[in-house]
Short mmCIF file of C-alpha atoms and ligand atoms in Angstrom, two decimals:
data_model
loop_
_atom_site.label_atom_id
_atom_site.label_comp_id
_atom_site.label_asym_id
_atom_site.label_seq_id
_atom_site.Cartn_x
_atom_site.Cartn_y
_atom_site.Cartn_z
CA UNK A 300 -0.03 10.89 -11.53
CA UNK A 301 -2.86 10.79 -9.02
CA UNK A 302 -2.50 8.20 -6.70
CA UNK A 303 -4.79 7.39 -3.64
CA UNK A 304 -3.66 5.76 -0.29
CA UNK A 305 -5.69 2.85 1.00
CA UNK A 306 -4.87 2.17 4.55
CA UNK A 307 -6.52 0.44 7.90
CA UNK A 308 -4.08 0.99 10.54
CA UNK A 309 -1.10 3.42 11.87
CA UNK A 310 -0.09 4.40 8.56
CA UNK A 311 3.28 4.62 8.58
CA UNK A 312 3.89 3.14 4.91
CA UNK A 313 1.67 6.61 4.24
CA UNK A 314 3.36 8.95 5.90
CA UNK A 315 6.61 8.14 4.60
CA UNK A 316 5.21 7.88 1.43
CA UNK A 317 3.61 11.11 1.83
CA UNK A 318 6.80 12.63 2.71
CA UNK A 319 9.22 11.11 -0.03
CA UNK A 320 7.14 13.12 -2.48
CA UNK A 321 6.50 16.01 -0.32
CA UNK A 322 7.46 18.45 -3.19
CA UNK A 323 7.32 16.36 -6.19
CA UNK A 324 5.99 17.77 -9.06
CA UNK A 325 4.32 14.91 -10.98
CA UNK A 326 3.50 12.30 -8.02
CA UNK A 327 0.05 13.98 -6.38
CA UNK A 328 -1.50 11.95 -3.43
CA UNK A 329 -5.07 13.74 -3.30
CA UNK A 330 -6.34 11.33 -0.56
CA UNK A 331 -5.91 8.66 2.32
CA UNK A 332 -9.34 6.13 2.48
CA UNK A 333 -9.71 3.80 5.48
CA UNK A 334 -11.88 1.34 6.21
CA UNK A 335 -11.84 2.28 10.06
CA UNK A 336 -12.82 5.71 11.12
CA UNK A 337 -10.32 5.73 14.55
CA UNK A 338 -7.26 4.55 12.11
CA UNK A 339 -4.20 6.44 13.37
CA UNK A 340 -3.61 7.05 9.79
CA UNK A 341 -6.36 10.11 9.93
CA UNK A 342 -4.05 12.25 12.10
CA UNK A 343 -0.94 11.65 10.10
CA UNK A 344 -2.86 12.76 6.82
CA UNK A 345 -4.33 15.72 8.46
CA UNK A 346 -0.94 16.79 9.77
CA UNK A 347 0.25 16.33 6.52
CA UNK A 348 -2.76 18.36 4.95
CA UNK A 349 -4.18 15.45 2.86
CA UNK A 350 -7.64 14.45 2.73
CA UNK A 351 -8.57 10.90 4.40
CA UNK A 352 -12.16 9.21 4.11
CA UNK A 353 -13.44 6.18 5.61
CA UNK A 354 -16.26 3.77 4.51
CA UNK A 355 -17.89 1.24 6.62
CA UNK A 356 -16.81 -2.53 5.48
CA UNK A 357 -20.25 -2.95 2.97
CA UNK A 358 -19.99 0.25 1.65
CA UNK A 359 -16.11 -0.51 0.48
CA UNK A 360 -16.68 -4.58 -0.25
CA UNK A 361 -19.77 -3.04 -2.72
CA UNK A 362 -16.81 -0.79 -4.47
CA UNK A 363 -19.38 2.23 -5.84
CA UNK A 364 -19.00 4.82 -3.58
CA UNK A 365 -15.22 4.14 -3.12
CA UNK A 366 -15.39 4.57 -6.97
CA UNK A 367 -17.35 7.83 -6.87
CA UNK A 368 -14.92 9.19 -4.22
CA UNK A 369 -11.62 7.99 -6.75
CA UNK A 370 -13.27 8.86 -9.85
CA UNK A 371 -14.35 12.85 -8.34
CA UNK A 372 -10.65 13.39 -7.24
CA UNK A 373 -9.19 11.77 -11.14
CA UNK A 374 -7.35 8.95 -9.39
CA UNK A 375 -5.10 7.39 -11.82
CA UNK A 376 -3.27 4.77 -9.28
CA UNK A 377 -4.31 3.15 -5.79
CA UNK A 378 -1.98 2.01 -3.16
CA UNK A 379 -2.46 -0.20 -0.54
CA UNK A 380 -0.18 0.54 2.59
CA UNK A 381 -1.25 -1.54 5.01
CA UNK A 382 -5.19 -2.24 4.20
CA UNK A 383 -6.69 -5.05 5.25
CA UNK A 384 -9.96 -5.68 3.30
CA UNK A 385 -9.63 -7.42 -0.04
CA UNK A 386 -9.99 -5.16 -3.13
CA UNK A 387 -13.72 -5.78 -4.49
CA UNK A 388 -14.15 -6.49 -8.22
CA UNK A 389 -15.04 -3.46 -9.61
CA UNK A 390 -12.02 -1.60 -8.40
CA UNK A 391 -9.86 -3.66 -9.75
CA UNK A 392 -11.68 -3.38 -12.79
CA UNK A 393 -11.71 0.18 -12.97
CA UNK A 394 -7.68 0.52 -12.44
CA UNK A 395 -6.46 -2.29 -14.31
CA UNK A 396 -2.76 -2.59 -13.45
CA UNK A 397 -2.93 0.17 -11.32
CA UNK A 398 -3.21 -0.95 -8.07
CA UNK A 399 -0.15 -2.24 -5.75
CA UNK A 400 -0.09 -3.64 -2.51
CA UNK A 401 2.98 -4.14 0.06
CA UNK A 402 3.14 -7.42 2.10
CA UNK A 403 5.21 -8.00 4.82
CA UNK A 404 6.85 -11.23 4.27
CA UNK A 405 8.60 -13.08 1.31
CA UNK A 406 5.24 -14.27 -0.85
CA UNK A 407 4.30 -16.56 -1.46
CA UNK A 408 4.68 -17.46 1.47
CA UNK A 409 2.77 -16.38 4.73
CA UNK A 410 0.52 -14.82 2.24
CA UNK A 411 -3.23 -15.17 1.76
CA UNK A 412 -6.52 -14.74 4.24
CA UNK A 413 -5.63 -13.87 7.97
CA UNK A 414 -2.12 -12.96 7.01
CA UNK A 415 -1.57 -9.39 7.71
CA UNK A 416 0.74 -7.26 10.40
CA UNK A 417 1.85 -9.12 13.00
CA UNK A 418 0.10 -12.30 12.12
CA UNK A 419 2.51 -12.56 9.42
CA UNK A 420 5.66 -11.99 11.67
CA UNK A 421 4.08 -14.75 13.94
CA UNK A 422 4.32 -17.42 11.49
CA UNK A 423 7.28 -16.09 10.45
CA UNK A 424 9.23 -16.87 13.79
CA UNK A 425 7.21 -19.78 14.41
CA UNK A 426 8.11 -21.53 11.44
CA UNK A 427 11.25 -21.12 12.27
CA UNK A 428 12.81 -19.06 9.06
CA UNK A 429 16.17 -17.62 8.72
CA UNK A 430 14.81 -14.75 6.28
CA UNK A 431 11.91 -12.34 5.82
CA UNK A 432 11.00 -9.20 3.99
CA UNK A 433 8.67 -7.49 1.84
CA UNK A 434 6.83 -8.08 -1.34
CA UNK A 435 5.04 -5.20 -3.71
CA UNK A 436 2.78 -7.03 -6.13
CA UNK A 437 0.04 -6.13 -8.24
CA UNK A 438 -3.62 -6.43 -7.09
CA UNK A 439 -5.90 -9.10 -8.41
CA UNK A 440 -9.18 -10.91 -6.99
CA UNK A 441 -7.23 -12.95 -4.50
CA UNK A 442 -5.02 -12.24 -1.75
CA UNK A 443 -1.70 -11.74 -2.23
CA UNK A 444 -1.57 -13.64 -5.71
CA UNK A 445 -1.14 -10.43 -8.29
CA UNK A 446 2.43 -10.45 -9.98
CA UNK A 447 5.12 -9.71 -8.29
CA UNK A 448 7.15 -6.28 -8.64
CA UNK A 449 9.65 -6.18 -5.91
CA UNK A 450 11.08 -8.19 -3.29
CA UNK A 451 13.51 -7.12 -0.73
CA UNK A 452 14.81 -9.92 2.07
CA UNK A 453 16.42 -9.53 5.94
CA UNK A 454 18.38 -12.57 7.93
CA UNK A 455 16.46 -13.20 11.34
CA UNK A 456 18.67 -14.22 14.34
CA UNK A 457 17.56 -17.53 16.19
CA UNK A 458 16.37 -15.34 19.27
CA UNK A 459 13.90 -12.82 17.14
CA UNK A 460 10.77 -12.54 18.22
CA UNK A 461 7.50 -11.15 16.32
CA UNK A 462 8.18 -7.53 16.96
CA UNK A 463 12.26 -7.68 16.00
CA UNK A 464 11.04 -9.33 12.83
CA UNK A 465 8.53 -6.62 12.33
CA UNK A 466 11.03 -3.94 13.10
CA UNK A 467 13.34 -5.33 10.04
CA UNK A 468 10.80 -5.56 7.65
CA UNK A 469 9.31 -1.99 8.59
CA UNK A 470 12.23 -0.68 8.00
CA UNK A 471 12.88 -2.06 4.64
CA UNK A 472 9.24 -0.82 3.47
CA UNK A 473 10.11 2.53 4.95
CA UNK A 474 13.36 2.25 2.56
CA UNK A 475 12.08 0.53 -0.78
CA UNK A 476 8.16 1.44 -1.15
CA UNK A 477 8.85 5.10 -2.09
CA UNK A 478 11.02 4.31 -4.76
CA UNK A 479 9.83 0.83 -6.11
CA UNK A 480 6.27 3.21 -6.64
CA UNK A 481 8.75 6.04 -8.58
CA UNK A 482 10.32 3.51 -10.80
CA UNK A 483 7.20 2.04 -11.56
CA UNK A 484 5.54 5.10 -12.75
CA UNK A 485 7.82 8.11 -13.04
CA UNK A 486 8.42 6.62 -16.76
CA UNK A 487 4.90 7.94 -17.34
CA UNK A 488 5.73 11.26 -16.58
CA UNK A 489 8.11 11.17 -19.92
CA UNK A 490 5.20 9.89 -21.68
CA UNK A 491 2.86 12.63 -20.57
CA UNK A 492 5.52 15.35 -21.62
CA UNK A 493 5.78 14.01 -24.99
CA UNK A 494 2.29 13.46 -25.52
CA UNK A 495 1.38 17.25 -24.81
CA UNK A 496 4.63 18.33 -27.47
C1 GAR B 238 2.76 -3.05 6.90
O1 GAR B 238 3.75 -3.86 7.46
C2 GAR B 238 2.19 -3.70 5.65
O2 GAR B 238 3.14 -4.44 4.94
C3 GAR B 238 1.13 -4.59 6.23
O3 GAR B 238 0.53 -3.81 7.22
C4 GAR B 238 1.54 -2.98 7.83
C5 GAR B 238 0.99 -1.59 7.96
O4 GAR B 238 1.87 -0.78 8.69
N1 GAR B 238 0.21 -5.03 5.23
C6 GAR B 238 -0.37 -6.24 5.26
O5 GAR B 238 -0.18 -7.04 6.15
C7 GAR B 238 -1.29 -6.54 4.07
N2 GAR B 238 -1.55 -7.94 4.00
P1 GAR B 238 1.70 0.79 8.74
O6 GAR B 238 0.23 1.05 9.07
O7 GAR B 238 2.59 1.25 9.84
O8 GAR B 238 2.07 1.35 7.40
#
């Protein structure tokens, strides 16, 4: 299982992702692509030894070369770990079913447009909530709106700010992306196997 990382920021989601399957022998991450050339996410692939690739915002909204890059390294799957530009058309075309994304708060709510990283965490306190957490879902044509794979919720204290909230729900990505991605395609590996028998 190929997968490529799509990221636009620090990249921490990728790096522990990166890790978790350090020496696994059917999960292959070929590639990191950003939509911002300074992301710190570069330096943690290159210390990690995996490819990364940025395109400017037209190039990835028209989807072909991002396509050309996925389709020369035999991408089966695509990530999204913290990317911010919405997935164009013929991606999702391309990968039907096979593209996730991780959200930082309980969708559907504080999903949607503008609501990404700490924006989220913002509304989050400012609407006052006594929970949070993380959502993996599918990617379709709109944000945040594919089905829903995994959920995974914190308690917030009265006196949490933006970053506390942020620090909680990190943490629980750190623990549940890795495996959530595992369980929802190490079944194929059985499938593969049997195939070639
Ligand atoms: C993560 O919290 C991820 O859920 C969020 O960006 C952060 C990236 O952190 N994604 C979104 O907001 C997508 N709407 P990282 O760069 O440290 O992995």
């Amino acid at each position: 299982m190929r997968i490529a990382l799509f990221a636009s920021g620090s990249g921490s989601n990728v790096e522990n992702i990166l890790r978790y399957f350090e020496n696994d022998d059917f999960f292959v991450f070929p590639l990191v692509v950003s939509n911002k050339v300074d992301a710190y996410v570069h330096q943690r692939a290159k210390s990690l030894h995996v490819l990364s690739f940025s395109f400017s915002r037209e190039d990835f909204l028209s989807g072909e070369p991002v396509l050309e890059l996925l389709r020369s390294y035999e991408i089966d799957a695509v990530v999204l770990a913290g990317f911010l530009l919405k997935i164009p058309p013929l991606l999702i075309k391309a990968f039907p079913g096979r593209i996730i994304n991780i959200h930082p708060a309980l969708l559907p709510k504080f999903g949607g447009r503008g609501m990404y990283g700490d924006r989220v965490h913002r509304a989050v306190v400012e609407a006052g909530e006594t929970e949070s957490g993380i959502s993996i879902h599918y990617v379709n044509e709109n944000y945040d709106e594919g089905n829903i794979i995994f959920q995974a919720s914190c308690s917030l204290a009265e006196k949490d700010t933006p970053e506390d909230v942020a620090t909680k729900v990190q943490r629980l990505e750190h623990e549940h992306f890795p495996k959530v991605i595992e369980s929802l395609w190490r079944p194929l590996a059985a499938a593969s196997t049997r195939e070639r028998e």
